[in-house]
Coordinates of C-alpha atoms in Angstrom, one line a residue:
X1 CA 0.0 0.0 0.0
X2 CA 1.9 3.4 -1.1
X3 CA 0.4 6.1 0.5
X4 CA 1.5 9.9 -1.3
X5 CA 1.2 13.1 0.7
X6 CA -2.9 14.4 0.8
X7 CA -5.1 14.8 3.7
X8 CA -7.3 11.8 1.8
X9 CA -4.6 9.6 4.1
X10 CA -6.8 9.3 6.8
X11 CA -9.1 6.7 4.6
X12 CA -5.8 5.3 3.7
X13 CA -5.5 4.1 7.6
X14 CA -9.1 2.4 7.0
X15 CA -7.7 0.5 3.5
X16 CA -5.0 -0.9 5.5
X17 CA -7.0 -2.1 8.2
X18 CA -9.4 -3.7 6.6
X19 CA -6.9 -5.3 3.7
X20 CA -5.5 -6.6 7.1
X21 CA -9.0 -7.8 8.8
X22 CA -9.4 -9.9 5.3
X23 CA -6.1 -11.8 5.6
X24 CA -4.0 -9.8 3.6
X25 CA -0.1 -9.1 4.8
X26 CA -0.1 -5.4 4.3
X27 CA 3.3 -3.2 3.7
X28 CA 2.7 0.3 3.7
X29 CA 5.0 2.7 1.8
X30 CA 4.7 6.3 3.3
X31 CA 6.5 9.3 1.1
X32 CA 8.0 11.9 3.3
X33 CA 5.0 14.3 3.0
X34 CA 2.5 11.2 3.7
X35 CA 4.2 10.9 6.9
X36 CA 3.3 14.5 7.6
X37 CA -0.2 13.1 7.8
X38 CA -0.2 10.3 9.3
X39 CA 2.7 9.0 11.5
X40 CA 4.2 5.6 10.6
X41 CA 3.4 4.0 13.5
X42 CA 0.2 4.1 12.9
X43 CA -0.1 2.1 9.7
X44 CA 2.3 -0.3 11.8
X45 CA -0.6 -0.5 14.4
X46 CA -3.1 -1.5 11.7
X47 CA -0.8 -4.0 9.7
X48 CA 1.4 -5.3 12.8
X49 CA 4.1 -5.0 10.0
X50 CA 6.8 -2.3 9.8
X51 CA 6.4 0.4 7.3
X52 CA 8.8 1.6 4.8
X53 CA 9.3 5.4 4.7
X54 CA 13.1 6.1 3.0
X55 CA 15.5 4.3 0.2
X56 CA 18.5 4.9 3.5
X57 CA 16.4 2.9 6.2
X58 CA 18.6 0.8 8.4
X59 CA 18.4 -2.8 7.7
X60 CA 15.6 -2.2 5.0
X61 CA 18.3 -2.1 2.0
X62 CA 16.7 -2.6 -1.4
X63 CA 13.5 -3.3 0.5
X64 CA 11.7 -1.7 -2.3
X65 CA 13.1 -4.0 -4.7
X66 CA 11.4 -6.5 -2.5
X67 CA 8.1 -5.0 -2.2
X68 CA 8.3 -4.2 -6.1
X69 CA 8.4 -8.1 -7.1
X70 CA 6.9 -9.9 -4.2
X71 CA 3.4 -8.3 -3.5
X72 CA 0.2 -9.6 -5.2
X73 CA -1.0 -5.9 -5.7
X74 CA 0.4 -2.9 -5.2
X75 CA -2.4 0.0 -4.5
X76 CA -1.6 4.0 -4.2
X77 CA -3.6 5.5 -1.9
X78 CA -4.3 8.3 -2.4
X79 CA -2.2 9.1 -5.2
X80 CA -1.7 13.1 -5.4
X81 CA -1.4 15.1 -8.8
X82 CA 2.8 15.0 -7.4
X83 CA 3.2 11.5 -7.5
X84 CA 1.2 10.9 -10.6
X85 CA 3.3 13.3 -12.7
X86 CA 6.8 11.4 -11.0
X87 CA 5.5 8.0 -11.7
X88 CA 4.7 9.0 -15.3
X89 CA 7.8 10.5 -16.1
X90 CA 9.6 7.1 -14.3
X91 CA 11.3 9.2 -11.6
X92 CA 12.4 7.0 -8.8
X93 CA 13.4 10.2 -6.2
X94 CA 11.9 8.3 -3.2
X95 CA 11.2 5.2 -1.7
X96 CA 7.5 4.8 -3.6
X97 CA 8.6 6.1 -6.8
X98 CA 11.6 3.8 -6.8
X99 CA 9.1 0.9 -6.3
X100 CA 6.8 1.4 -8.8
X101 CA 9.3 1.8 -11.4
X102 CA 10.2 -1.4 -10.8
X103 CA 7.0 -3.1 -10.7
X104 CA 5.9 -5.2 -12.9
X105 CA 2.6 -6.5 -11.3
X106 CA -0.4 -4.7 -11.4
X107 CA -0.8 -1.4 -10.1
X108 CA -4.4 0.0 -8.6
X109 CA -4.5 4.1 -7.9
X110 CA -6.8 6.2 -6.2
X111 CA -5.9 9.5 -7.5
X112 CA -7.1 12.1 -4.9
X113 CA -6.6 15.8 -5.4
X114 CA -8.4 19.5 -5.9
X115 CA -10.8 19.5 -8.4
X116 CA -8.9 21.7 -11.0
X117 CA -5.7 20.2 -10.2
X118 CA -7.4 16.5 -11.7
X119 CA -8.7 18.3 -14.6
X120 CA -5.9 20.0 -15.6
X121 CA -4.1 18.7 -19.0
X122 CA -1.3 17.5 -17.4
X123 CA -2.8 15.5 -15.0
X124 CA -4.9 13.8 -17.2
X125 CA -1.9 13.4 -19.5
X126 CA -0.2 11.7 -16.7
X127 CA -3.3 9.1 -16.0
X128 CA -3.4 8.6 -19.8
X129 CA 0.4 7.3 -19.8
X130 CA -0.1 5.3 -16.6
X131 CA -2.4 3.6 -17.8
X132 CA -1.4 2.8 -21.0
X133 CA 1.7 0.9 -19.0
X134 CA -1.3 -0.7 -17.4
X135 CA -2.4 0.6 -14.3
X136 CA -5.9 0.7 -13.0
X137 CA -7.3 3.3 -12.2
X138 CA -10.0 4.1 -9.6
X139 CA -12.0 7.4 -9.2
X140 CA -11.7 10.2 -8.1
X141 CA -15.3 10.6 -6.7
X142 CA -17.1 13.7 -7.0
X143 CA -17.9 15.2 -3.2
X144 CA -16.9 17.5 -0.7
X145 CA -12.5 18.4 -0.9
X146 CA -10.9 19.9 1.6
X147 CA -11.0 23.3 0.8
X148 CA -14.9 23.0 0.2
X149 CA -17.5 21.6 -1.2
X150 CA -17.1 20.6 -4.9
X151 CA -19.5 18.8 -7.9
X152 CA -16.5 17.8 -9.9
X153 CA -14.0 14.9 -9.6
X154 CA -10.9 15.0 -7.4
X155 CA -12.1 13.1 -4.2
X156 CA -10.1 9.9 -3.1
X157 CA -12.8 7.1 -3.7
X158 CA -13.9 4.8 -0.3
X159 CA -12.0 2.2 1.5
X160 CA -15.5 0.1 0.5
X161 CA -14.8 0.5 -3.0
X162 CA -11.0 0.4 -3.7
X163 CA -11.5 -3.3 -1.4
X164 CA -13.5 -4.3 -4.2
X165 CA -11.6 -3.1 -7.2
X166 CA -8.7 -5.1 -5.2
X167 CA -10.5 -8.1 -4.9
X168 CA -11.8 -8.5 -8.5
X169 CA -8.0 -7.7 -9.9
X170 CA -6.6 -10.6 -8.1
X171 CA -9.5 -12.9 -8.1
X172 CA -11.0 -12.6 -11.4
X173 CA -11.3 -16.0 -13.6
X174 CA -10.8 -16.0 -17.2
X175 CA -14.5 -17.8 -17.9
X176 CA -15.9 -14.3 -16.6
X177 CA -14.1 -12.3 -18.4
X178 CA -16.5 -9.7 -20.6
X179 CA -19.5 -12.0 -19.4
X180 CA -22.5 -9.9 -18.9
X181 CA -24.0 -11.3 -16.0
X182 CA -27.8 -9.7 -15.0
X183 CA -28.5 -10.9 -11.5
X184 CA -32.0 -9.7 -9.3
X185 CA -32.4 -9.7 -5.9
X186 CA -34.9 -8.2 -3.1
X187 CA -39.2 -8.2 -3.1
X188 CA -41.2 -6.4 -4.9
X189 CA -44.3 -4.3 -3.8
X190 CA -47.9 -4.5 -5.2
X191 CA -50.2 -1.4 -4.1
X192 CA -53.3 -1.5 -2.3
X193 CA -53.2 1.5 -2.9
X194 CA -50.6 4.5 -3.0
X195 CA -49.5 4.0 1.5
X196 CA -50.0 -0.3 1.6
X197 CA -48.6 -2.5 -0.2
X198 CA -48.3 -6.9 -0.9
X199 CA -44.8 -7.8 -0.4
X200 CA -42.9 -9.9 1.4
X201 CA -39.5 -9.7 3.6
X202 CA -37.2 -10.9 1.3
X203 CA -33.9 -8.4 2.3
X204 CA -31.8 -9.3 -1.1
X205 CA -28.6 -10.7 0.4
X206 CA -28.3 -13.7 -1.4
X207 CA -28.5 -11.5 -5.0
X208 CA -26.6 -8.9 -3.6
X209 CA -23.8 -11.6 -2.7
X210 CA -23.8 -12.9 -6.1
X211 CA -23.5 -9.8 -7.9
X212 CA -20.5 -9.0 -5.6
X213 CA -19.4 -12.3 -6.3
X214 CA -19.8 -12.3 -10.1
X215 CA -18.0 -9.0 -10.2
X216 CA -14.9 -9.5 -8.3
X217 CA -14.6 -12.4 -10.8
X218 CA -14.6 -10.6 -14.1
X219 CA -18.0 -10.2 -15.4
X220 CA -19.7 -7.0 -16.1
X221 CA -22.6 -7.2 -13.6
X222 CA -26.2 -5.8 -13.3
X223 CA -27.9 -6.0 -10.8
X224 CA -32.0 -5.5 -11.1
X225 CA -33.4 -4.8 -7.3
X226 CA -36.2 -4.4 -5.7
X227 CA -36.5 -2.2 -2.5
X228 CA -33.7 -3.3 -0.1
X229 CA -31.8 -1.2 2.3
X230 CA -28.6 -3.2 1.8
X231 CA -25.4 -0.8 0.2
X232 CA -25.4 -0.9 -3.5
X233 CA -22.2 -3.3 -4.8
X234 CA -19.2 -1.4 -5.7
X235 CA -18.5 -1.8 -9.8
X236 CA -21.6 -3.5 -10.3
X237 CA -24.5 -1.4 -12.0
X238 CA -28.0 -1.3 -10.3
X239 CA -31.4 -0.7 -12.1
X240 CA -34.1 -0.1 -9.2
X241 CA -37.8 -1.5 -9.5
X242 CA -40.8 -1.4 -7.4
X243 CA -43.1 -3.9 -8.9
X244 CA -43.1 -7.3 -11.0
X245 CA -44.1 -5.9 -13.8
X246 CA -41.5 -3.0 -13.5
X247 CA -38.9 -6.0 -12.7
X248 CA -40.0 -8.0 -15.7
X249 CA -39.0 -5.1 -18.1
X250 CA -36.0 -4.2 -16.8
X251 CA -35.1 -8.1 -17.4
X252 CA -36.4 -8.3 -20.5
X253 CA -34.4 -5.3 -22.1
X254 CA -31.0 -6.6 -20.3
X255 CA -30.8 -10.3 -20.9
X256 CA -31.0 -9.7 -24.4
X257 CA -27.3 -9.1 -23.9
X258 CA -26.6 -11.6 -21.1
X259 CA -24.2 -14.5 -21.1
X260 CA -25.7 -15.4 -17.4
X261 CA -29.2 -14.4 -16.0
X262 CA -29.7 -15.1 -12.2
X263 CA -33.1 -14.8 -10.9
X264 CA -32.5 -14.4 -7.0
X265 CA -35.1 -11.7 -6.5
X266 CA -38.3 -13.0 -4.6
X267 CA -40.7 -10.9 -6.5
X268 CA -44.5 -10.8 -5.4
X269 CA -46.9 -13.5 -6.9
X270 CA -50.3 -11.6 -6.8
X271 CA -50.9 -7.9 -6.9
X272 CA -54.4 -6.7 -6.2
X273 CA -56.8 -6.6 -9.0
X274 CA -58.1 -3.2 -8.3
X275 CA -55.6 -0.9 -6.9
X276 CA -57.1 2.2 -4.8
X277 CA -56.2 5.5 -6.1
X278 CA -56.5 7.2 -2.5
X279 CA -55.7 5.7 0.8
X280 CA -58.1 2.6 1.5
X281 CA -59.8 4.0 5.3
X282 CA -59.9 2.1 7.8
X283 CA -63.3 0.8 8.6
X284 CA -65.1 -1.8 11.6
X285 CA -65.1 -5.7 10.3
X286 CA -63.3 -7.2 7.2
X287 CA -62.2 -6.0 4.0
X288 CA -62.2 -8.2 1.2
X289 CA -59.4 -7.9 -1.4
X290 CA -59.2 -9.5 -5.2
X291 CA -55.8 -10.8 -5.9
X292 CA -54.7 -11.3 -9.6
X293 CA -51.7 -13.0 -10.4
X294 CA -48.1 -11.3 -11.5
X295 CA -45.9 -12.0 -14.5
X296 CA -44.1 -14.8 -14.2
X297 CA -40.8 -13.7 -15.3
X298 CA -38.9 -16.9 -16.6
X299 CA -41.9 -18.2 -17.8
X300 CA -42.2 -15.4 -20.1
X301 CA -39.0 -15.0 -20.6
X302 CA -37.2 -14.6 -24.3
X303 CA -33.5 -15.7 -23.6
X304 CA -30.6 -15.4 -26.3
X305 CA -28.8 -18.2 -27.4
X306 CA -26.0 -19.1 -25.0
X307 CA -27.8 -17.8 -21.8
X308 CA -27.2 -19.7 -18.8
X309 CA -30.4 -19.2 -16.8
X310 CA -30.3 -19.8 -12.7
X311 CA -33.5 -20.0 -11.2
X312 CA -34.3 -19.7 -7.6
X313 CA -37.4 -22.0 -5.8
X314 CA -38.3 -21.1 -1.9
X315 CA -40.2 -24.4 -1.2
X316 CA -41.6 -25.7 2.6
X317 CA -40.8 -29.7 3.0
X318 CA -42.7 -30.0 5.6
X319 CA -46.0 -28.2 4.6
X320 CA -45.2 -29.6 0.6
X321 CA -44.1 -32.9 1.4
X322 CA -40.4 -34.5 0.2
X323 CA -37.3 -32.8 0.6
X324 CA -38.9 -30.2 -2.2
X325 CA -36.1 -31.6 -4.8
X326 CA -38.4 -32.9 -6.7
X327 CA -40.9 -29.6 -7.1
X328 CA -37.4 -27.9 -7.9
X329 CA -36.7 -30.1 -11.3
X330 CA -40.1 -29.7 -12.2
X331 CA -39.9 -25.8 -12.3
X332 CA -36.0 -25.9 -13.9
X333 CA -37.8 -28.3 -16.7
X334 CA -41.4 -26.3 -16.8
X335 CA -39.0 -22.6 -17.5
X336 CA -36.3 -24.0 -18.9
X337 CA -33.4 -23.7 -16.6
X338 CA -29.9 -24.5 -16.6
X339 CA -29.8 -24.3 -12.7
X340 CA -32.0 -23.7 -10.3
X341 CA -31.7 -23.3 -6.2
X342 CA -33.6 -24.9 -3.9
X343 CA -34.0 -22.8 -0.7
X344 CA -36.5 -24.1 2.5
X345 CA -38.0 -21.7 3.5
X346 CA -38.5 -22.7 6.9
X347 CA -35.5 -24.1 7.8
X348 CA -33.9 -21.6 10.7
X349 CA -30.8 -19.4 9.8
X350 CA -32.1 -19.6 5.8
X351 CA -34.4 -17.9 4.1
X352 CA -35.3 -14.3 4.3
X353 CA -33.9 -11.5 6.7
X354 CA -30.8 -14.0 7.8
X355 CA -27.3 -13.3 6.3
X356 CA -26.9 -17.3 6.3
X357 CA -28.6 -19.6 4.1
X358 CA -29.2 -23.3 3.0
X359 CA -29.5 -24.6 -0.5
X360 CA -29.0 -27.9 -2.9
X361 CA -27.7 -26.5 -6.6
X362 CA -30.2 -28.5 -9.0
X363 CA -28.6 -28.8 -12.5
X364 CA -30.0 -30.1 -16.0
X365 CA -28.3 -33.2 -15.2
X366 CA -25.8 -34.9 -12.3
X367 CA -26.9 -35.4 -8.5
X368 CA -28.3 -32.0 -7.1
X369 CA -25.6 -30.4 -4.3
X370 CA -27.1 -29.9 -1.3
X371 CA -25.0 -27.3 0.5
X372 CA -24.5 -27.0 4.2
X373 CA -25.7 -23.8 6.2
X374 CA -23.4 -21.0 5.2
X375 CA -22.7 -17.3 4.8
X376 CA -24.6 -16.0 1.7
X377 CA -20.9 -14.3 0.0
X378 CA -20.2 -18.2 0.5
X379 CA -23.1 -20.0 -1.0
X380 CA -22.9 -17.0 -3.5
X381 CA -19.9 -18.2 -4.4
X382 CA -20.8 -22.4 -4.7
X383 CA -23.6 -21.1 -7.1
X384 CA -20.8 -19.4 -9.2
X385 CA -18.4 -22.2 -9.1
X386 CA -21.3 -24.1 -10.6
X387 CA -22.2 -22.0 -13.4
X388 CA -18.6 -21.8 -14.2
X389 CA -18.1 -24.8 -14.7
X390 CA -21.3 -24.4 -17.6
X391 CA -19.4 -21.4 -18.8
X392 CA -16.1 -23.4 -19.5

């Protein structure tokens, strides 16, 4: 982690520490004006490794030779206009400089800067080169710079999102490379009328994860959601829907370019036939409501050739009777699917609200996988490693 001289350091303190919290072996590189900013010994706290600040340390002799050929990644964090303009001229003046000349592994930068300083030709010039050589760039953000609020780029971007730009460079596959992948996730709501609404408490975690997941391994990712208060995913682009129908378009406009649809989304089944145009009031006894059915997106659904198409089924055993496989193959052979995911829904720790869950992976053909209880990002990822496998 090379951290260059800008008050953006303090979210550089954050990168290491959580690099560190997700098993990485962290070596910071501080310039002399970075340490201005933020003392060495802190970013030796947060690792629990010693920081490299100077080409004359004692005992740290052609250390940045070291740190040029052994690290996985290098990221610079921020990375001012200064150390843009060195590194693109091939300067090696300090300790950081020295060490990316002499890298030849990939190279992530957060450039973080005023404004006009980002925009100005030879800054952009300087990006332009770097990357040409191969870097990868992330940001700047547009937001509030120290000298003031601001609407144009220059801000460093977030821990939250240079983790995940990290995490896709070195764990992106070669079967998801320029894949478009379309993933939903989340409920839908069907209006009473304009204050109630038919839904149901499906969060989206499980499509959420596997957008994630599909990104940090190469594809291009969309992600179609229904309400949810879960953070969008960093690099992966998000079309927001309220209702089936509204989720049924937004699928039927993207797949046409899909190499991989996954329906995780737990849209509603009916909507009410005759939707009020004004609150419903409250009155004494029952009220009687006419429910119509929804689409039924896969059943409608006009893939392309090539399409891999994962389907998700919430059954109940016990109220249904089996283990629910067998419902499961009927729906993956009744729509079509290449896949489909057999959740219970009543199962405790799976299912909706819960960040765990607990499926068997039902295929065209081969002995279904029944999965044990697991972190969604995990059983994201078993559902990937499945589809892969279709891919290659």
């Amino acid at each position: 982690l090379g951290v260059s001289g800008g008050i953006a350091c303090y979210k550089s303190c954050t990168l290491a520490r959580r690099l560190t919290e997700g098993g990485a072996a962290v070596d910071v590189v501080l310039t002399a004006s970075a340490a201005e900013f933020v003392r060495p010994v802190t970013f030796e706290a947060l690792t629990g490794r010693p920081v490299l600040t100077s080409l004359w340390q004692p005992d740290r002799a052609l250390a940045h030779i070291a740190l040029a050929r052994q690290p996985d990644l290098a990221i610079v964090a921020p990375a001012t206009a200064h150390l843009l303009a060195r590194a693109a001229l091939g300067l090696a003046d300090d300790v950081l400089t020295a060490l990316l000349l002499a890298r030849t592994g990939p190279v992530l930068a957060a450039p973080a800067m005023n404004d006009a300083m980002y925009a100005h030709a030879a800054t952009r010039a300087n990006v332009k080169a770097l990357a040409a050589r191969g870097w990868h760039f992330l940001g700047p953000d547009t937001g509030p710079l120290a000298e003031g609020p601001s609407e144009r780029p220059g801000r460093m971007s977030e821990p939250e999102a240079l983790l995940a730009a990290a995490a896709r460079l070195l764990e992106q596959r070669a079967p998801w490379l320029g894949k478009q992948v379309v993933v939903t996730a989340g409920p839908t709501r069907e209006h009473l009328d304009p204050i109630r609404v038919v839904t149901n408490p499906s969060s989206g975690r499980m499509g959420y994860a596997i957008a994630e997941a599909a990104h940090t391994r190469g594809a291009d990712v969309v992600l179609v959601s229904g309400p949810s208060d879960l953070p969008l995913p960093f690099g992966v682009t998000t079309h927001r829907v309220e209702t089936t129908a509204d989720m049924q378009r937004a699928v039927d406009g993207l797949v046409k370019h899909a190499n991989v649809l996954v329906m995780a989304a737990a849209p509603a089944d009916y909507r009410p036939a005759r939707p009020a145009a004004g609150k419903r009031p409250r009155a004494s006894g029952t009220l009687t409501l006419e429910l119509e059915a929804t689409p039924d997106i896969l059943a409608s659904l006009k893939r392309p050739p090539g399409c891999l198409v994962v389907g998700f089924a919430l059954e109940a055993p016990g109220v249904e009777g089996g283990n629910g496989v067998a419902q499961a193959q009927a729906k993956l052979r009744e729509k079509h699917l290449d896949y489909i995911i057999l959740n219970n829904a009543l199962e405790p720790g799976a299912g909706f609200e819960v960040t765990t869950n607990r499926v068997t992976i039902i295929g065209k053909s081969g002995t279904p996988i029944e999965l044990p209880l697991l972190d969604k990002r995990d059983v994201a990822e078993r559902i990937l490693d499945a589809v892969e496998q279709a891919l290659t």
